[in-house]
Coordinates of N, CA and C in Angstrom, one line a residue:
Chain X
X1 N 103.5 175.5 130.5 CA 103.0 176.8 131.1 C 101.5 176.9 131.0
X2 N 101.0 177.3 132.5 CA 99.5 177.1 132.1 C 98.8 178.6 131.6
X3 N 97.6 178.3 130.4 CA 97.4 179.6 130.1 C 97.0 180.4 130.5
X4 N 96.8 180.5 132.1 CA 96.3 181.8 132.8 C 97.2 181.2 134.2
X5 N 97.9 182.6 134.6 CA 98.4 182.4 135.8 C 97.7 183.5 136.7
X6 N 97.6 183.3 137.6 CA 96.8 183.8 138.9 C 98.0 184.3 140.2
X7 N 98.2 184.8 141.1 CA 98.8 184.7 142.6 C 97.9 184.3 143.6
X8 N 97.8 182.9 143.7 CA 96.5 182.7 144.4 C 96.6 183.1 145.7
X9 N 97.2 184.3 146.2 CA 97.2 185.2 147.7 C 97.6 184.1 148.8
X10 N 96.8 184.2 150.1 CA 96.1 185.7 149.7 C 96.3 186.8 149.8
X11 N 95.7 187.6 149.1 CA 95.3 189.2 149.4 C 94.7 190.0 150.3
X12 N 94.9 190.6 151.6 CA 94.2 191.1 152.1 C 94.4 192.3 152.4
X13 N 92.8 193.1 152.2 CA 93.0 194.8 152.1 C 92.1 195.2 153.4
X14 N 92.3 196.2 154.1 CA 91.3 197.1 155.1 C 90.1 197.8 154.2
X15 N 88.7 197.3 154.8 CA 87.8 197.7 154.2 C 87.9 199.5 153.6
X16 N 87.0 199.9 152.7 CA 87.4 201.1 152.1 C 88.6 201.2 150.9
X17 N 89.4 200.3 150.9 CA 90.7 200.3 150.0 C 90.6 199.5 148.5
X18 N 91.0 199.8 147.5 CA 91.7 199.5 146.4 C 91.9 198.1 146.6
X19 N 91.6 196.8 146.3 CA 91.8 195.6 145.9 C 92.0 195.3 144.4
X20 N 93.9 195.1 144.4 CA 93.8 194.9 142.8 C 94.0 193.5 142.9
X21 N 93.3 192.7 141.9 CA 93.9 191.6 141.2 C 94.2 191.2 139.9
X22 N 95.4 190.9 139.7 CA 96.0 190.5 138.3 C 95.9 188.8 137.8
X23 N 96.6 188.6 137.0 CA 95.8 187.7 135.9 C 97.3 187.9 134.7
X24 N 98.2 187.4 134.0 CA 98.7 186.8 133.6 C 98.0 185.6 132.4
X25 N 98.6 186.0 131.1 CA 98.1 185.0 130.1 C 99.5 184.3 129.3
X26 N 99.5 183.0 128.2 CA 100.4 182.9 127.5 C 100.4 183.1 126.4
X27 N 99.2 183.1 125.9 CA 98.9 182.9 124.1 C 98.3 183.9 124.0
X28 N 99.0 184.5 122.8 CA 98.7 186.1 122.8 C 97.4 185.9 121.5
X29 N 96.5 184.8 121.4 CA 95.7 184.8 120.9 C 94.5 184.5 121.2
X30 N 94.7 184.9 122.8 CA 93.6 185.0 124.1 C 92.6 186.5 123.3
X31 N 91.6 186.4 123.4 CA 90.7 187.3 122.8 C 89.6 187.8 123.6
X32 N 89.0 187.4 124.6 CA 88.2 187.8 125.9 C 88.5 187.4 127.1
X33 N 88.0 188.3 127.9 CA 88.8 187.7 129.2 C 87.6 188.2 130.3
X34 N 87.4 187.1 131.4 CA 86.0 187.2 131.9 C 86.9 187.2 133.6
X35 N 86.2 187.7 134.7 CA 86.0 187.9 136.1 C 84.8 187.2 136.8
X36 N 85.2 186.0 137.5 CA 84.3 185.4 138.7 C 84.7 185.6 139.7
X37 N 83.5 186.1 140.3 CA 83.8 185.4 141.9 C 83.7 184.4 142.7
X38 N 83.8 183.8 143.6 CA 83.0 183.0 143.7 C 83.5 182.7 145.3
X39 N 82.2 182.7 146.2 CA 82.2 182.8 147.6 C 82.5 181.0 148.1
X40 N 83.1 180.7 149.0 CA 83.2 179.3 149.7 C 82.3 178.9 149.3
X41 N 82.4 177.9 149.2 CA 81.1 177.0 149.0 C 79.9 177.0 148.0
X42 N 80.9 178.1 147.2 CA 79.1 178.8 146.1 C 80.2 178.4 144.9
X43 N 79.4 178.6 143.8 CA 79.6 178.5 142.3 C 79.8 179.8 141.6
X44 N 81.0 179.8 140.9 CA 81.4 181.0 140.4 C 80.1 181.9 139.7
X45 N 80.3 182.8 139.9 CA 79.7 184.0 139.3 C 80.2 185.1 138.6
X46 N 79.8 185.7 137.7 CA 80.4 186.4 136.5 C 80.4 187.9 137.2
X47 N 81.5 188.5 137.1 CA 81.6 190.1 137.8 C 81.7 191.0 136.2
X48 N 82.3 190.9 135.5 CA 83.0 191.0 134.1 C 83.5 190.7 133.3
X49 N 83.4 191.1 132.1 CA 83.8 190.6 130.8 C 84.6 191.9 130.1
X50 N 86.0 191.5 129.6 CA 86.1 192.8 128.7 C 87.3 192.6 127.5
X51 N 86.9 192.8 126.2 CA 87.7 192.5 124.9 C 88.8 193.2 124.9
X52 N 88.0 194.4 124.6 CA 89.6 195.9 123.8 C 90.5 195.9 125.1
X53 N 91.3 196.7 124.5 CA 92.1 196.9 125.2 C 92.4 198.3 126.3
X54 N 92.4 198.5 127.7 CA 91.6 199.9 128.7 C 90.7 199.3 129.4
X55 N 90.3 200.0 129.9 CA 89.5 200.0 131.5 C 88.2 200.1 130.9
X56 N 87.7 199.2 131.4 CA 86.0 199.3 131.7 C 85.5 199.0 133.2
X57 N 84.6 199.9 133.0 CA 84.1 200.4 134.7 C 82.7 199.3 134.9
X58 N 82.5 199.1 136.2 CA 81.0 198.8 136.4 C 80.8 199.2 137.7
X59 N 80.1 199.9 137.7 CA 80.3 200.3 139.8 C 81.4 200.3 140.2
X60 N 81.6 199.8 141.1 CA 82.6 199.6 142.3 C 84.0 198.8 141.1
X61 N 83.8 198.3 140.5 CA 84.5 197.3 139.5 C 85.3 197.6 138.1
X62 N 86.5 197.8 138.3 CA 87.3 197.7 137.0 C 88.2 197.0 136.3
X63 N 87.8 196.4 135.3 CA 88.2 195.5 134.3 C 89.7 196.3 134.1
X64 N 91.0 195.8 133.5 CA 91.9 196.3 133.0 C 92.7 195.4 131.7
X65 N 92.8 195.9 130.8 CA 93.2 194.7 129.7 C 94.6 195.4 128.9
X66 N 95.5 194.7 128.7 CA 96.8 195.3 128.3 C 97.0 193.9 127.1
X67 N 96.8 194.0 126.6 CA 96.9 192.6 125.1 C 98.7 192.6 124.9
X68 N 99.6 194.1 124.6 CA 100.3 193.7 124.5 C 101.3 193.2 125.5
X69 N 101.3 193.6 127.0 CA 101.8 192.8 127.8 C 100.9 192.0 128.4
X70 N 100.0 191.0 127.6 CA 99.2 189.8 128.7 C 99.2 190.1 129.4
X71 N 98.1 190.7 130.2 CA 97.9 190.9 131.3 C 96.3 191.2 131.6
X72 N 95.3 191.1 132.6 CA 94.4 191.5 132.6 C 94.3 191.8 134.5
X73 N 93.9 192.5 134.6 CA 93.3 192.7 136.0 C 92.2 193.7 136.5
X74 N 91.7 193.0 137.9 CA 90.6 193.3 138.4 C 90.3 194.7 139.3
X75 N 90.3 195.7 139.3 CA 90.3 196.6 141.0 C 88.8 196.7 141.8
X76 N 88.6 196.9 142.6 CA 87.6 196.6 143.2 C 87.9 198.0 144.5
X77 N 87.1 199.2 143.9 CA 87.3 200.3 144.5 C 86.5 200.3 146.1
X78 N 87.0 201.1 147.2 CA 85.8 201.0 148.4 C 85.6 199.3 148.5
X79 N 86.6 198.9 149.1 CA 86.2 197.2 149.2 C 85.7 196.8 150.1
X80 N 84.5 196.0 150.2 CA 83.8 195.4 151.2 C 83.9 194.4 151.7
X81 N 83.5 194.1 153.2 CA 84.1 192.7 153.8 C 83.1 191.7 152.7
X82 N 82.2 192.1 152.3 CA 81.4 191.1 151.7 C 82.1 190.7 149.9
X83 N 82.7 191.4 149.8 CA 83.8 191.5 148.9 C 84.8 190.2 149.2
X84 N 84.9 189.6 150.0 CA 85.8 188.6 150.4 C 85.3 187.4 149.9
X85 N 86.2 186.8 148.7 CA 85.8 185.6 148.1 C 87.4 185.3 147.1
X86 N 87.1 184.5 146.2 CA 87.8 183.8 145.9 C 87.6 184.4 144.2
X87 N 88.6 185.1 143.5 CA 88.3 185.3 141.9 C 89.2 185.0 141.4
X88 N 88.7 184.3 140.0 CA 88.6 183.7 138.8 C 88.8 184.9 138.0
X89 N 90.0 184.3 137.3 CA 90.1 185.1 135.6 C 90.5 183.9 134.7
X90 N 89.2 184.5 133.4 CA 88.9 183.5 132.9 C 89.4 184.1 131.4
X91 N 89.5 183.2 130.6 CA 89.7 183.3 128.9 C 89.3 183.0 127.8
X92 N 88.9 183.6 126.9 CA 88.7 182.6 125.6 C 89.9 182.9 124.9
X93 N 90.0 182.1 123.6 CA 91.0 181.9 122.6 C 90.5 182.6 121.4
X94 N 91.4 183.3 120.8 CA 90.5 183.6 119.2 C 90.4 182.2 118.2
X95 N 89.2 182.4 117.8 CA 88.4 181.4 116.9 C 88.1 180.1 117.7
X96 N 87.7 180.4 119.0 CA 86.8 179.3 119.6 C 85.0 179.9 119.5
X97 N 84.9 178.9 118.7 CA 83.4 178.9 118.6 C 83.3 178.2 119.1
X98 N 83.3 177.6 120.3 CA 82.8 176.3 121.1 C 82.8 177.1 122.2
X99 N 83.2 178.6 123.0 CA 82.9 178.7 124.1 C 84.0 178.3 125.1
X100 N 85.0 177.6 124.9 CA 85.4 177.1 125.9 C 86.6 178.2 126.6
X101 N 86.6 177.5 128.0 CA 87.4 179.3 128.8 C 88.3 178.2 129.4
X102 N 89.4 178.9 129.6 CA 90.5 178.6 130.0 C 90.5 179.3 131.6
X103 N 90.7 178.9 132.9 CA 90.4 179.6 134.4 C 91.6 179.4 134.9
X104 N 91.8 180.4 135.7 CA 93.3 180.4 136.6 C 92.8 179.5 137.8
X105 N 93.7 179.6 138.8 CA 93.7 178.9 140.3 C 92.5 179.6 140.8
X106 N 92.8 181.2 141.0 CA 92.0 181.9 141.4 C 92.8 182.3 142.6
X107 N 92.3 183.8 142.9 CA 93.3 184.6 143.9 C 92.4 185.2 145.3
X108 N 91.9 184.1 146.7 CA 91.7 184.5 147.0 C 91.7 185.8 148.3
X109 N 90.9 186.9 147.8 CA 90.9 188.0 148.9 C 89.8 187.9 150.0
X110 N 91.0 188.7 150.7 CA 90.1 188.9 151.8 C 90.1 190.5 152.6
X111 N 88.6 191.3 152.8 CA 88.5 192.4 153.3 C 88.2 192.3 154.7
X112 N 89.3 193.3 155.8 CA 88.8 193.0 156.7 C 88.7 194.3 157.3
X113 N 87.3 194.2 158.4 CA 86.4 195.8 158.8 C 88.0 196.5 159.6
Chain P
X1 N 70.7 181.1 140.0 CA 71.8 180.5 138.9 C 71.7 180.3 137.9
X2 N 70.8 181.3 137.0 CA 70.4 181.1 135.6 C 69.8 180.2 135.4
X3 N 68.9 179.7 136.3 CA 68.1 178.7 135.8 C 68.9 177.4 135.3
X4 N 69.7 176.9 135.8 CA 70.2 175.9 135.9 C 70.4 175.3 137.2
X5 N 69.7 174.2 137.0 CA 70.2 173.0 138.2 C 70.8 171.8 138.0
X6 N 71.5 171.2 139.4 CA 72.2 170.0 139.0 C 71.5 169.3 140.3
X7 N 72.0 168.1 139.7 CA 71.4 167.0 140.9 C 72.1 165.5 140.6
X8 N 72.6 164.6 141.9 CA 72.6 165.3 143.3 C 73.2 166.2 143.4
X9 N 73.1 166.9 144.4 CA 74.0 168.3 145.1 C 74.9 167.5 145.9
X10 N 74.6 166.5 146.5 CA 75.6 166.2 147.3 C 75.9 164.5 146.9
X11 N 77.2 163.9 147.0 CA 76.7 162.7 146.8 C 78.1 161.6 147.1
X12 N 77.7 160.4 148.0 CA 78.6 159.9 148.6 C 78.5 158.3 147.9
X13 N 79.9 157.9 147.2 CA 79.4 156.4 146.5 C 80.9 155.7 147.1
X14 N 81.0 154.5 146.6 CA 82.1 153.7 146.7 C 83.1 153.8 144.9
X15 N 84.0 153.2 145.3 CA 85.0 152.9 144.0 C 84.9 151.8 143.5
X16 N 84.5 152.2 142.0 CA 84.1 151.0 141.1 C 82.9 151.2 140.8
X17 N 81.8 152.3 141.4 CA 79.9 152.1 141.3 C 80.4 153.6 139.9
X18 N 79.2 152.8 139.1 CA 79.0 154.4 138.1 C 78.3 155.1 139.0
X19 N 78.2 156.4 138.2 CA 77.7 157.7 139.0 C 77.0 158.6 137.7
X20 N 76.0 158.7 137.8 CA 76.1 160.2 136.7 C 75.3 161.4 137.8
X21 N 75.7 162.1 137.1 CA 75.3 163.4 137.6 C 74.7 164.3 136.6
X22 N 73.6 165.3 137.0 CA 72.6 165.2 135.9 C 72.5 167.7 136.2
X23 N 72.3 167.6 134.9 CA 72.6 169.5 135.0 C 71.4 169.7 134.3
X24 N 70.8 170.0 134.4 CA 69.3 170.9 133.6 C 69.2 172.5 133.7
X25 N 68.8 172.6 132.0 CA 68.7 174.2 132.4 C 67.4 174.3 131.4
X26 N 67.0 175.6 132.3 CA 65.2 176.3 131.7 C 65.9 177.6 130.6
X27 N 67.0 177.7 130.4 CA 67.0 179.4 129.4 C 67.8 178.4 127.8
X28 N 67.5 177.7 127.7 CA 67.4 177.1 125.7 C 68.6 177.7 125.7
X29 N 70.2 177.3 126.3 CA 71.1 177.9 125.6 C 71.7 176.6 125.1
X30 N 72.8 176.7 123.8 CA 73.1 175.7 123.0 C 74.3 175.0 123.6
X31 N 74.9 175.5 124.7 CA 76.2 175.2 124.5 C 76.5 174.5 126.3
X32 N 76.7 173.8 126.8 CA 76.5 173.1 128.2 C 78.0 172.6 128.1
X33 N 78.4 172.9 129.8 CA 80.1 172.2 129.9 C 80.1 171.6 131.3
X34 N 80.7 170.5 131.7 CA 80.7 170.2 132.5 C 82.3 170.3 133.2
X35 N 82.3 171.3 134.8 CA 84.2 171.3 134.8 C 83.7 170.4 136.2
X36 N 85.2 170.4 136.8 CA 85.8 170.1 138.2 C 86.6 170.8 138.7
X37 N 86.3 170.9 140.2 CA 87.2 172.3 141.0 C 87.7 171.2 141.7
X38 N 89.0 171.7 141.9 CA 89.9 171.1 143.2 C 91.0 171.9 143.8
X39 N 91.2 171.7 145.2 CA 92.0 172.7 145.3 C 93.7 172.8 144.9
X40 N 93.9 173.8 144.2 CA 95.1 174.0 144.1 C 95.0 173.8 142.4
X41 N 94.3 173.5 141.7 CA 94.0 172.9 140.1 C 92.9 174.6 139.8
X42 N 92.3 175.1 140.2 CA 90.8 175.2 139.7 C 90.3 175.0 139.2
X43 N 89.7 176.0 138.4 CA 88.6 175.2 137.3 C 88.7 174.0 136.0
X44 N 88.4 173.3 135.8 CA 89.3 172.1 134.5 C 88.1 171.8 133.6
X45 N 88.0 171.7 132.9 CA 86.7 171.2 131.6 C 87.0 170.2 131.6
X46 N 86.0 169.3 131.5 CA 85.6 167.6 131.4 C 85.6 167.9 130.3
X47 N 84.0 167.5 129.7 CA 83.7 168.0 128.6 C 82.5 168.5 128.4
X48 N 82.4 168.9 126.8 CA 81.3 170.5 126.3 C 80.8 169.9 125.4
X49 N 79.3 170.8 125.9 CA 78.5 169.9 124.1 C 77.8 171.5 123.4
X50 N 77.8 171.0 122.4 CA 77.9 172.3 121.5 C 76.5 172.2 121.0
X51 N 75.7 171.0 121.1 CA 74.3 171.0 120.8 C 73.9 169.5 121.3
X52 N 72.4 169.4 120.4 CA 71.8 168.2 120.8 C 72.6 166.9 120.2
X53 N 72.9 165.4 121.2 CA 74.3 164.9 120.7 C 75.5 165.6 120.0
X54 N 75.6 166.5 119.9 CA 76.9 167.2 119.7 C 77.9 167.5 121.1
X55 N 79.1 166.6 121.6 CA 79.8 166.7 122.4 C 81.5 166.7 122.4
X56 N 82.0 167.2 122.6 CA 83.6 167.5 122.8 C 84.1 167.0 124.1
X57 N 85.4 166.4 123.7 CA 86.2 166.2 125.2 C 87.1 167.4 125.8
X58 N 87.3 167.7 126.8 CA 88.0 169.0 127.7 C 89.3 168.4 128.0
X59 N 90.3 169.4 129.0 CA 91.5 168.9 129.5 C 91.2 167.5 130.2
X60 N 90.5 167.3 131.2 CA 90.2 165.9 132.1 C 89.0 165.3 131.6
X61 N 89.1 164.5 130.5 CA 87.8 163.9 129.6 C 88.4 162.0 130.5
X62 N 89.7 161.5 130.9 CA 89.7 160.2 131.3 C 89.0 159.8 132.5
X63 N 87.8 158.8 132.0 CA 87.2 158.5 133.0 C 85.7 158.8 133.3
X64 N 85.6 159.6 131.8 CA 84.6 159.9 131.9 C 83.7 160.2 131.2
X65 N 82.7 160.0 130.4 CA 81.9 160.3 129.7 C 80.2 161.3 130.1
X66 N 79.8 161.5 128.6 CA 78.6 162.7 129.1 C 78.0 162.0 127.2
X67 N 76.4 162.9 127.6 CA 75.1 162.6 126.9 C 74.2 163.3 126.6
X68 N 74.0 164.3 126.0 CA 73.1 165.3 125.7 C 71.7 165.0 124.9
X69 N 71.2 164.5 125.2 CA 69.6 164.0 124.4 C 68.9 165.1 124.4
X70 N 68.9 166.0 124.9 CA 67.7 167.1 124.8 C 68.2 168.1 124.9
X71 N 68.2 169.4 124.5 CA 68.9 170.9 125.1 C 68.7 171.2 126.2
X72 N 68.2 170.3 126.9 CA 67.6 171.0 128.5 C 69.1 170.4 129.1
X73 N 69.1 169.1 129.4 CA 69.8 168.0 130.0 C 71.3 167.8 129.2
X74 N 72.0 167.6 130.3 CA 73.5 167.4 129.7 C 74.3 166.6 131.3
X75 N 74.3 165.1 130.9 CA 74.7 164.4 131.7 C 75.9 163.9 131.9
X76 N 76.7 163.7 132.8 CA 78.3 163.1 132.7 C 78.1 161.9 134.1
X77 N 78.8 161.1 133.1 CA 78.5 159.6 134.0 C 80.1 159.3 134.1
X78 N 80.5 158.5 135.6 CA 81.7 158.6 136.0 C 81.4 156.8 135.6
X79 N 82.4 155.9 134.8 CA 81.7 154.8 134.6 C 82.4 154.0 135.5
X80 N 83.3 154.2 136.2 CA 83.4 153.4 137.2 C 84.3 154.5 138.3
X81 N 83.9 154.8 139.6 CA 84.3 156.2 140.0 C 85.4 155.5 141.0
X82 N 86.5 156.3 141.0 CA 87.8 156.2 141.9 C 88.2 157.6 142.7
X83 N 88.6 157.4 143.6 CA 88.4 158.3 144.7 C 89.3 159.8 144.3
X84 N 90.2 159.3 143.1 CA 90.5 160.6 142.5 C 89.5 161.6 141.9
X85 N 88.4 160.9 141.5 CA 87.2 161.8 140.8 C 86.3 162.5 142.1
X86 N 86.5 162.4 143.5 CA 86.2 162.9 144.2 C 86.6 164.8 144.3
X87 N 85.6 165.2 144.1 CA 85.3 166.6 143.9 C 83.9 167.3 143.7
X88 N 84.6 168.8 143.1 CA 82.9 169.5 143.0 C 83.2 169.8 141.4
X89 N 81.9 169.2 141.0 CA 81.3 169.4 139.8 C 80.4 170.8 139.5
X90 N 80.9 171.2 138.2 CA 80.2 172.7 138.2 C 79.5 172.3 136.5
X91 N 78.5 172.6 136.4 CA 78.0 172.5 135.0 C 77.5 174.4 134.5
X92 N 78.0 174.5 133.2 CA 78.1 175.7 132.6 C 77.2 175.9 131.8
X93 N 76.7 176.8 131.3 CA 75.7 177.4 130.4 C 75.8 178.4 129.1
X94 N 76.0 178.3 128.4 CA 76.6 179.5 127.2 C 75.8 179.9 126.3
X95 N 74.7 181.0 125.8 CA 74.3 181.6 125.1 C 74.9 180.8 123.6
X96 N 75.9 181.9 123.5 CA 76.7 181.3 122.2 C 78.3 180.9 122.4
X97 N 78.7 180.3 121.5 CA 79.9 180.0 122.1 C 80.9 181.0 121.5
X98 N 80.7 181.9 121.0 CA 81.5 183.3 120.9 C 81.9 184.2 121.6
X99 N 80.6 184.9 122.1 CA 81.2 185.9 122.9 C 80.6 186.0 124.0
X100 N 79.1 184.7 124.1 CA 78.8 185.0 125.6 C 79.8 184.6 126.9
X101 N 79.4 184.7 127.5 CA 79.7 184.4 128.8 C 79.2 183.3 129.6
X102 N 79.7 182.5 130.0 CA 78.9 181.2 131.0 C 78.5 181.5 132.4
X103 N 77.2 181.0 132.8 CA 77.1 180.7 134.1 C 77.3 179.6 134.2
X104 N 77.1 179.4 135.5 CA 77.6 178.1 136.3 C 76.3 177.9 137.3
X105 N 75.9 176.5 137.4 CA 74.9 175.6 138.1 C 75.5 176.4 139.8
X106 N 75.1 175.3 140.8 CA 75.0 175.2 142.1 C 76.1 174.5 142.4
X107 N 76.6 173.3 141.3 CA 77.9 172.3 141.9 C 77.1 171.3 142.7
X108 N 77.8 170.1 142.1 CA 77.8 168.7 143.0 C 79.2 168.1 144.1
X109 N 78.8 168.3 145.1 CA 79.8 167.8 145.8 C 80.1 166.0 145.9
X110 N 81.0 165.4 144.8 CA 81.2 164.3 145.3 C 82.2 163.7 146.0
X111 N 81.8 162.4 146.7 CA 83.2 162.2 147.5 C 83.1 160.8 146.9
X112 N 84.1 160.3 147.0 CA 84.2 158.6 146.1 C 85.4 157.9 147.2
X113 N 84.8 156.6 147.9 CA 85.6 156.4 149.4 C 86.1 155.1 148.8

């Protein structure tokens, strides 16, 4: 079983709408859990990071973290066509002091005008 | 991209030629990973070095080795490249290996014919 499962879509929403993406873990000794995006041809980039457990906001962007049903997902409020890329949920393990993340397939969306 | 670059960016060899591919970063972080994206797999860790000569092997370490001499530089050499190792190379960046978060270089596109 791999430790992050993804629906790699796609997803596609009409601009202005609610884009959720979820995220699936197996080892409930998963301890952070991070959000890339990452456009065709570009290199992932970091949207979010979030530990506890609830919603954390950033603009347009909400983290969602449920530890005891593994689960983490992304919403992406007012979605924009530029909003259209490919995301990444990513993980650490508790007691990795090496950093290393564990990445799903990646799920991607697509907004269209 | 955080001040990290890789080189080449793009790069076309035969099967059986070594190859290294070479990631430099300007922000002094301790912790450097080298993955591979392919489609349908995503992201995979080679391997991660945790300091100067300090290195670890990832899920896909066969076939390949890496060399950290400096904290800037963190190199992975394919020592004899077969058309399976044809892909995009992403090299990573980590503050600490706790609780930061990684960026990611530009990516090397290789193809191996």
């Amino acid at each position: 079983q791999k430790e992050v499962e993804q629906n790699s879509g796609p997803l596609s929403v009409p601009e202005g709408a609610i884009a959720s993406l979820n995220c699936t873990y197996s080892d409930r000794g998963s301890q952070s859990f991070f959000w890339y995006r990452q456009y065709s041809g570009k290199s992932p980039e970091l949207i979010m990071f979030i530990y506890s457990n609830g919603d954390k906001e950033d603009g347009r962007f909400t983290a969602q973290l449920n530890k005891a049903s593994q689960y983490v997902s992304l919403l992406i409020r007012d979605s924009q066509p530029s909003d259209s890329a490919t995301y990444l949920c990513a993980l650490r393990k508790r007691g990795s002091t090496l950093g290393r993340l564990y990445f799903g397939r990646g799920t991607q969306l697509t907004v269209w005008p | 991209d955080a001040g990290i670059t890789q080189s080449p960016r793009h790069k076309v060899t035969e099967t059986g030629t070594p190859v290294t591919l070479r990631c430099h970063q300007t922000e002094n972080h301790r912790y450097m990973y080298w993955y591979r994206q392919d489609p349908g797999h995503g992201l995979r860790l080679i391997h991660y070095s945790y300091g100067v000569k300090d290195t670890d092997k990832g899920e896909v370490s066969d076939g390949y080795s890496v060399s950290r001499s400096k904290t800037e530089d963190f190199l992975l050499t394919l020592e004899s490249a077969t058309s399976s190792q044809t892909s995009v190379y992403f090299c990573a960046i980590s503050e600490s290996g706790r609780d930061n978060e990684q960026f990611f270089g530009p990516g090397t596109r290789l193809t191996v014919l």
